[in-house]
C-alpha positions as a printed Julia matrix, in Angstrom:
180×3 Matrix{Float64}:
 -15.7    74.83  -59.71
 -14.85   73.8   -63.28
 -17.68   72.77  -65.54
 -17.77   68.95  -65.66
 -18.65   69.3   -69.35
 -16.05   71.81  -70.57
 -17.65   72.06  -74.01
 -21.28   71.84  -72.87
 -23.98   74.47  -72.75
 -22.66   76.04  -69.52
 -19.27   76.58  -71.14
 -20.85   78.1   -74.25
 -22.99   80.43  -72.12
 -19.99   81.5   -70.06
 -17.94   82.16  -73.19
 -20.75   84.16  -74.83
 -21.41   86.22  -71.69
 -17.71   86.88  -71.03
 -17.23   87.91  -74.66
 -20.21   90.25  -74.44
 -18.84   91.86  -71.26
 -15.39   92.38  -72.78
 -16.93   93.79  -75.97
 -19.1    96.26  -74.09
 -16.26   97.31  -71.79
 -14.09   98.01  -74.82
 -16.76  100.25  -76.32
 -18.16  102.23  -73.42
 -18.07  103.2   -69.78
 -18.86  100.37  -67.42
 -21.53  102.44  -65.66
 -23.66  102.22  -68.8
 -23.45   98.43  -68.99
 -26.44   96.46  -67.76
 -27.31   92.79  -67.42
 -30.06   93.04  -70.07
 -27.6    94.57  -72.57
 -25.02   91.85  -71.85
 -27.68   89.18  -72.18
 -28.88   90.57  -75.51
 -25.36   90.67  -76.94
 -24.58   87.19  -75.6
 -27.84   85.72  -76.87
 -29.05   84.55  -73.46
 -31.86   85.55  -71.13
 -31.04   88.04  -68.36
 -32.29   85.44  -65.88
 -29.47   83.14  -67.03
 -26.94   85.77  -65.99
 -28.63   86.46  -62.66
 -28.93   82.74  -61.92
 -25.29   82.01  -62.72
 -23.57   85.18  -61.48
 -26.06   86.79  -59.12
 -25.33   90.39  -60.05
 -23.32   92.59  -62.36
 -20.4    93.03  -59.95
 -19.97   89.29  -59.62
 -20.09   88.89  -63.4
 -17.41   91.57  -63.81
 -15.36   89.76  -61.14
 -15.71   86.43  -62.94
 -14.56   87.99  -66.22
 -11.59   89.51  -64.38
 -10.61   86.15  -62.87
 -10.86   84.47  -66.28
  -8.31   86.92  -67.68
  -5.78   85.82  -65.06
  -6.08   82.08  -65.54
  -2.78   80.38  -66.28
  -2.06   80.07  -69.99
   1.48   78.87  -69.44
   4.08   81.37  -68.29
   6.95   82.44  -70.55
  10.02   80.21  -70.77
  13.2    82.25  -71.2
  15.53   79.54  -69.92
  16.08   80.98  -66.44
  13.88   81.44  -63.38
  14.85   85.09  -63.12
  14.1    85.71  -66.8
  10.82   83.79  -66.61
   9.69   85.75  -63.54
  10.63   89.06  -65.18
   8.81   88.16  -68.4
   5.74   86.95  -66.49
   5.69   90.03  -64.24
   6.0    92.34  -67.25
   3.09   90.56  -68.96
   1.05   90.73  -65.74
   1.82   94.42  -65.32
   0.95   95.17  -68.94
  -2.34   93.26  -68.71
  -3.44   94.29  -65.23
  -2.0    97.81  -65.44
  -4.01   98.79  -68.51
  -7.16  100.82  -67.83
  -9.28   97.75  -68.54
  -6.99   95.56  -66.44
  -7.25   97.96  -63.48
 -11.03   97.79  -63.71
 -10.93   93.99  -63.89
  -8.71   93.82  -60.8
 -11.09   96.11  -58.93
 -14.03   93.99  -60.09
 -12.32   90.83  -58.95
 -11.69   92.28  -55.51
 -15.18   93.74  -55.18
 -16.98   90.51  -56.15
 -19.24   88.77  -53.68
 -17.27   87.12  -50.87
 -19.16   83.84  -51.25
 -17.77   83.46  -54.78
 -14.13   84.05  -53.75
 -13.18   85.92  -56.94
 -10.15   87.59  -55.38
  -8.96   84.27  -53.98
  -9.35   82.62  -57.38
  -7.4    85.42  -59.05
  -4.65   85.0   -56.47
  -4.58   81.25  -57.01
  -4.21   81.68  -60.76
  -1.26   84.03  -60.26
   0.26   81.58  -57.75
  -0.16   78.74  -60.23
   1.79   80.64  -62.89
   4.58   81.49  -60.45
   4.71   77.92  -59.14
   5.01   76.64  -62.73
   8.0    78.93  -63.26
   9.62   77.85  -59.99
   9.04   74.16  -60.62
  10.49   74.45  -64.11
  13.57   76.11  -62.62
  13.94   73.39  -59.96
  13.8    70.73  -62.7
  16.61   72.57  -64.47
  18.66   72.61  -61.26
  18.43   76.39  -60.95
  18.29   78.27  -57.67
  14.71   79.34  -57.09
  13.2    81.72  -54.58
  10.4    80.59  -52.29
   6.86   80.99  -53.68
   5.87   83.28  -50.81
   8.92   85.48  -51.45
   7.86   85.88  -55.06
   4.33   86.8   -53.99
   5.54   89.26  -51.35
   8.43   90.82  -53.23
   7.24   90.75  -56.85
   3.49   90.31  -57.21
   2.28   92.28  -54.17
   4.09   95.52  -55.07
   2.77   95.3   -58.64
  -0.83   94.81  -57.51
  -0.53   97.57  -54.91
   0.79  100.05  -57.48
  -1.9    99.11  -59.99
  -4.76   99.4   -57.51
  -3.7   102.37  -55.41
  -1.5   104.61  -57.55
  -2.28  106.45  -60.73
   0.13  106.97  -63.55
   3.1   105.09  -64.85
   5.36  102.98  -62.7
   9.01  103.88  -62.25
  11.32  102.87  -65.11
  12.7    99.36  -64.72
  10.21   98.64  -61.93
   9.99   94.91  -62.71
  13.75   94.61  -63.16
  14.26   96.31  -59.78
  11.76   94.02  -58.0
  13.19   90.9   -59.61
  16.72   92.0   -58.7
  15.71   92.35  -55.03
  14.17   88.91  -55.14
  17.42   87.32  -56.32
  19.78   89.15  -53.93
């Protein structure tokens, strides 16, 4: 649930804690990161983190979800181009070593906090923005579920379950199938 006071103390705490997590993850292995270390770097009490996030896994999941929030998808002038550009950005972000960890964190978060569902909704929101923009332009647009099944799902599967680089032109190939 969004903070009713987006610039209040809760928002400042969240920002400080998220920044501390990202800073620590950039510097060291995640297994060495603890709630007290995050709290110290963020300038909050460890109890604040436990009260708000419950545990370290849920905090990692929340940071992962925050990275996927819609910032406004690219606008190339065509639905196909927008989807390709968005998918390439998503792949670059989520396919990086840190991105892979964030995706895993998001999926492994506590079920009562619905981190994976939130991450999915943020991705859906970006895709729906692209599709709606295309409909307003009078362009032919695929169905949202087709985009999820034929573009996003293969990307997430490859990121989570396969090591190494993806095939050349992977996004172009997936997007091409979507528009056949």
